[in-house]
Amino acid sequence: MATVSTTAITEPRTLQLRAETSVDYCKEKYKYEDYLPHFTPGLQPPLEEFEHVDVASRADPEKKALLQAPGVTYEEITPAIGTEIHGLQLSQLNAAQLDELTLLAAERGLVLFKDQDLADIGPERQKKYGDHFGPLHVHQMGGQVRDCPELLLIYRDFTAGAVDNEIKNNVTSVKWHSDMSYEINGIATTTFLALDTPPSGGDTLYLSATAAYYALSETYRTLLHGLKAVHSGFS
């Protein structure tokens, strides 16, 4: 199925950074300037529901192509969530390995790879990598790579004092969330890629909501079963 796309823009598209930056990108060369966020003006068309068949359903349950490839080692990060794999480049995985990676991510919640070249292969190849997993999601409000709206950007410039409007009046910048759970089609698999990071801080944490749920008392879990939550992208 074709990926979801936004409506065409007839006006010239200009760089629209929502936060101040400490660098004048019009004068200084930035390695990842192609990834500075662009925003599509106006209200975007609603996403349409589609049937999704997860590629994990065709994967080898033993994941031999992925975990038994030459030079590969791996270990659990915690008992509840996370597996770290060494000796593979995501950009070089074949179809069978990508299917097995999807299954492993579903089972372990998080799969971590370090020292990857995926950041430097360019938006088009990154998009092609993502296409393997199914129709790519287009975020309705977030910054995007120019001409690749399927690539969502998370951009912060600490030096300029840029702070999210959502958190500037809060006592903490910690924001727990589940990606796009309000969409008509939920997110199946997400690849989160660090392009440029500070020497410290800015950590991204992951948790297992399943483990958190089973850590609750049976009485409290029963109470939750009778509750419903309605929310949107603005909640």
Short mmCIF file of C-alpha atoms in Angstrom, two decimals:
data_model
loop_
_atom_site.label_atom_id
_atom_site.label_comp_id
_atom_site.label_asym_id
_atom_site.label_seq_id
_atom_site.Cartn_x
_atom_site.Cartn_y
_atom_site.Cartn_z
CA MET A 1 0.00 0.00 0.00
CA ALA A 2 1.23 3.48 -0.79
CA THR A 3 2.44 5.61 2.07
CA VAL A 4 0.27 8.43 3.35
CA SER A 5 1.21 11.81 1.90
CA THR A 6 0.26 15.38 2.69
CA THR A 7 -1.45 17.77 0.30
CA ALA A 8 0.75 19.54 -2.23
CA ILE A 9 1.97 23.01 -1.34
CA THR A 10 1.96 25.53 -4.17
CA GLU A 11 3.79 28.26 -2.25
CA PRO A 12 7.60 28.08 -1.87
CA ARG A 13 8.53 26.02 1.17
CA THR A 14 10.80 27.84 3.58
CA LEU A 15 12.64 26.71 6.68
CA GLN A 16 10.37 27.15 9.67
CA LEU A 17 12.10 26.47 12.97
CA ARG A 18 9.71 26.84 15.90
CA ALA A 19 12.48 27.46 18.40
CA GLU A 20 15.48 29.75 18.48
CA THR A 21 18.81 28.31 17.44
CA SER A 22 22.33 29.22 18.48
CA VAL A 23 23.61 28.80 14.91
CA ASP A 24 22.79 30.89 11.85
CA TYR A 25 22.26 28.02 9.44
CA CYS A 26 22.13 30.44 6.52
CA LYS A 27 25.79 31.33 7.13
CA GLU A 28 27.29 28.25 8.76
CA LYS A 29 27.49 24.75 7.30
CA TYR A 30 25.78 22.17 9.49
CA LYS A 31 26.42 18.49 8.86
CA TYR A 32 22.77 17.57 9.23
CA GLU A 33 21.22 20.66 7.68
CA ASP A 34 18.98 18.44 5.54
CA TYR A 35 17.35 17.34 8.80
CA LEU A 36 16.47 20.76 10.16
CA PRO A 37 12.70 20.68 10.69
CA HIS A 38 10.25 21.94 8.10
CA PHE A 39 6.55 22.35 8.76
CA THR A 40 3.71 22.00 6.27
CA PRO A 41 1.46 25.06 6.65
CA GLY A 42 -2.25 24.68 7.25
CA LEU A 43 -4.54 21.89 8.35
CA GLN A 44 -3.47 18.51 7.01
CA PRO A 45 -5.94 15.96 5.62
CA PRO A 46 -7.05 13.27 8.08
CA LEU A 47 -5.28 9.94 7.90
CA GLU A 48 -7.25 7.07 6.42
CA GLU A 49 -7.57 3.66 8.03
CA PHE A 50 -5.84 0.77 6.28
CA GLU A 51 -5.30 -2.92 6.94
CA HIS A 52 -1.80 -3.64 8.18
CA VAL A 53 -0.11 -7.06 8.16
CA ASP A 54 2.91 -6.90 10.43
CA VAL A 55 6.07 -8.21 8.78
CA ALA A 56 6.88 -9.95 12.08
CA SER A 57 4.17 -12.48 11.21
CA ARG A 58 6.40 -13.96 8.49
CA ALA A 59 9.60 -14.00 10.56
CA ASP A 60 11.47 -17.08 11.75
CA PRO A 61 10.54 -17.40 15.46
CA GLU A 62 14.13 -18.45 16.23
CA LYS A 63 15.48 -15.36 14.40
CA LYS A 64 18.45 -17.27 13.00
CA ALA A 65 19.14 -14.84 10.15
CA LEU A 66 19.40 -11.95 12.61
CA LEU A 67 20.85 -13.38 15.80
CA GLN A 68 23.03 -16.10 14.29
CA ALA A 69 24.62 -13.99 11.57
CA PRO A 70 28.45 -14.08 11.56
CA GLY A 71 29.99 -11.89 14.26
CA VAL A 72 26.70 -11.07 15.98
CA THR A 73 26.39 -10.98 19.76
CA TYR A 74 23.48 -9.77 21.86
CA GLU A 75 22.31 -9.47 25.44
CA GLU A 76 19.24 -8.38 27.38
CA ILE A 77 19.38 -4.85 28.78
CA THR A 78 16.83 -5.56 31.52
CA PRO A 79 14.64 -8.60 32.21
CA ALA A 80 11.46 -6.70 31.28
CA ILE A 81 12.53 -4.70 28.23
CA GLY A 82 15.38 -4.21 25.82
CA THR A 83 17.91 -6.25 23.85
CA GLU A 84 21.21 -4.84 22.57
CA ILE A 85 22.69 -6.30 19.38
CA HIS A 86 26.33 -5.94 18.29
CA GLY A 87 27.93 -6.68 14.94
CA LEU A 88 25.20 -5.55 12.54
CA GLN A 89 24.47 -2.43 10.52
CA LEU A 90 20.76 -1.68 10.19
CA SER A 91 21.36 -0.20 6.74
CA GLN A 92 22.70 -3.56 5.52
CA LEU A 93 20.02 -5.92 6.84
CA ASN A 94 18.21 -8.09 4.31
CA ALA A 95 14.44 -8.66 4.23
CA ALA A 96 14.52 -11.77 6.43
CA GLN A 97 16.65 -10.00 9.05
CA LEU A 98 14.34 -6.97 9.07
CA ASP A 99 11.33 -9.25 9.57
CA GLU A 100 13.07 -10.95 12.49
CA LEU A 101 14.11 -7.60 13.94
CA THR A 102 10.46 -6.54 13.92
CA LEU A 103 9.48 -9.70 15.78
CA LEU A 104 12.25 -9.20 18.33
CA ALA A 105 11.18 -5.58 18.88
CA ALA A 106 7.61 -6.77 19.50
CA GLU A 107 8.79 -9.38 22.00
CA ARG A 108 11.36 -7.25 23.83
CA GLY A 109 9.82 -3.80 23.43
CA LEU A 110 13.15 -2.21 22.46
CA VAL A 111 16.16 -3.27 20.38
CA LEU A 112 19.31 -1.15 20.66
CA PHE A 113 22.08 -0.80 18.06
CA LYS A 114 25.18 1.37 18.54
CA ASP A 115 27.76 2.73 16.07
CA GLN A 116 25.38 2.73 13.12
CA ASP A 117 25.83 4.41 9.73
CA LEU A 118 22.07 4.85 9.29
CA ALA A 119 22.40 8.53 10.22
CA ASP A 120 24.59 9.21 7.21
CA ILE A 121 22.87 7.33 4.37
CA GLY A 122 20.47 10.20 3.60
CA PRO A 123 16.70 10.69 3.92
CA GLU A 124 15.75 8.74 0.79
CA ARG A 125 17.57 5.56 1.87
CA GLN A 126 16.27 5.98 5.41
CA LYS A 127 12.75 6.18 4.02
CA LYS A 128 13.38 3.06 1.91
CA TYR A 129 14.54 1.27 5.07
CA GLY A 130 11.31 2.26 6.81
CA ASP A 131 9.16 1.21 3.86
CA HIS A 132 9.99 -2.42 4.60
CA PHE A 133 7.89 -2.36 7.77
CA GLY A 134 4.73 -1.08 6.09
CA PRO A 135 3.01 2.22 5.21
CA LEU A 136 4.92 5.04 6.87
CA HIS A 137 3.16 7.39 9.25
CA VAL A 138 3.05 11.13 8.53
CA HIS A 139 2.95 13.18 11.72
CA GLN A 140 0.28 15.87 11.48
CA MET A 141 2.03 18.44 13.67
CA GLY A 142 5.72 17.62 14.00
CA GLY A 143 8.68 18.95 12.04
CA GLN A 144 9.63 16.91 8.98
CA VAL A 145 12.52 16.44 6.59
CA ARG A 146 11.95 18.59 3.50
CA ASP A 147 10.23 16.46 0.82
CA CYS A 148 10.22 13.43 3.16
CA PRO A 149 7.25 14.05 5.50
CA GLU A 150 7.45 10.43 6.70
CA LEU A 151 10.63 11.30 8.64
CA LEU A 152 9.66 12.99 11.91
CA LEU A 153 12.31 15.25 13.47
CA ILE A 154 12.92 15.97 17.13
CA TYR A 155 15.06 19.10 17.30
CA ARG A 156 16.31 20.95 20.38
CA ASP A 157 18.92 23.69 20.74
CA PHE A 158 19.94 23.93 24.38
CA THR A 159 22.46 26.74 23.80
CA ALA A 160 19.75 29.06 22.55
CA GLY A 161 17.54 28.21 25.52
CA ALA A 162 14.90 26.58 23.34
CA VAL A 163 12.25 24.88 25.48
CA ASP A 164 9.08 23.12 24.41
CA ASN A 165 5.98 25.20 24.97
CA GLU A 166 4.41 22.04 26.38
CA ILE A 167 6.89 21.81 29.25
CA LYS A 168 8.14 25.35 29.92
CA ASN A 169 5.66 25.84 32.77
CA ASN A 170 6.18 22.38 34.25
CA VAL A 171 8.48 21.39 37.09
CA THR A 172 10.10 18.68 34.95
CA SER A 173 10.91 18.06 31.30
CA VAL A 174 10.18 14.34 31.64
CA LYS A 175 7.33 13.32 29.33
CA TRP A 176 6.23 9.69 29.22
CA HIS A 177 4.17 8.81 26.18
CA SER A 178 3.22 6.08 23.74
CA ASP A 179 3.81 7.05 20.12
CA MET A 180 0.67 8.17 18.27
CA SER A 181 -1.71 5.99 20.27
CA TYR A 182 -4.59 8.28 19.26
CA GLU A 183 -4.23 7.63 15.51
CA ILE A 184 -6.75 5.57 13.57
CA ASN A 185 -3.90 3.13 12.88
CA GLY A 186 -1.51 2.78 15.79
CA ILE A 187 2.24 2.72 15.32
CA ALA A 188 3.61 -0.80 14.82
CA THR A 189 7.39 -0.25 14.76
CA THR A 190 9.40 2.93 15.34
CA THR A 191 13.06 3.53 14.52
CA PHE A 192 14.52 6.30 16.69
CA LEU A 193 17.84 7.52 15.29
CA ALA A 194 20.20 9.95 17.04
CA LEU A 195 21.88 12.29 14.54
CA ASP A 196 23.57 14.87 16.74
CA THR A 197 23.62 14.64 20.53
CA PRO A 198 25.16 16.60 23.43
CA PRO A 199 27.98 15.06 25.48
CA SER A 200 25.56 14.57 28.38
CA GLY A 201 21.88 14.94 29.17
CA GLY A 202 18.93 14.67 26.85
CA ASP A 203 18.43 11.00 27.65
CA THR A 204 15.59 9.03 26.10
CA LEU A 205 14.14 6.43 28.45
CA TYR A 206 11.99 3.43 27.61
CA LEU A 207 9.77 1.39 29.90
CA SER A 208 7.58 -1.67 29.66
CA ALA A 209 3.96 -0.73 30.27
CA THR A 210 3.23 -4.46 30.38
CA ALA A 211 5.65 -4.98 33.28
CA ALA A 212 4.26 -1.88 35.01
CA TYR A 213 0.73 -3.24 34.65
CA TYR A 214 1.58 -6.63 36.15
CA ALA A 215 3.40 -4.92 39.03
CA LEU A 216 0.04 -3.51 40.14
CA SER A 217 -2.14 -5.38 42.57
CA GLU A 218 -4.87 -7.59 41.15
CA THR A 219 -7.48 -5.28 42.69
CA TYR A 220 -6.02 -2.23 40.97
CA ARG A 221 -5.75 -4.04 37.63
CA THR A 222 -9.42 -5.00 37.91
CA LEU A 223 -10.28 -1.35 38.53
CA LEU A 224 -8.41 -0.31 35.38
CA HIS A 225 -10.32 -2.83 33.27
CA GLY A 226 -13.49 -0.78 33.64
CA LEU A 227 -11.93 2.52 32.53
CA LYS A 228 -11.69 4.13 29.11
CA ALA A 229 -9.56 7.06 27.97
CA VAL A 230 -10.27 9.39 25.08
CA HIS A 231 -7.46 11.61 23.88
CA SER A 232 -6.06 13.35 20.82
CA GLY A 233 -2.75 14.69 19.57
CA PHE A 234 -3.27 17.78 21.72
CA SER A 235 -3.72 15.87 24.99
#
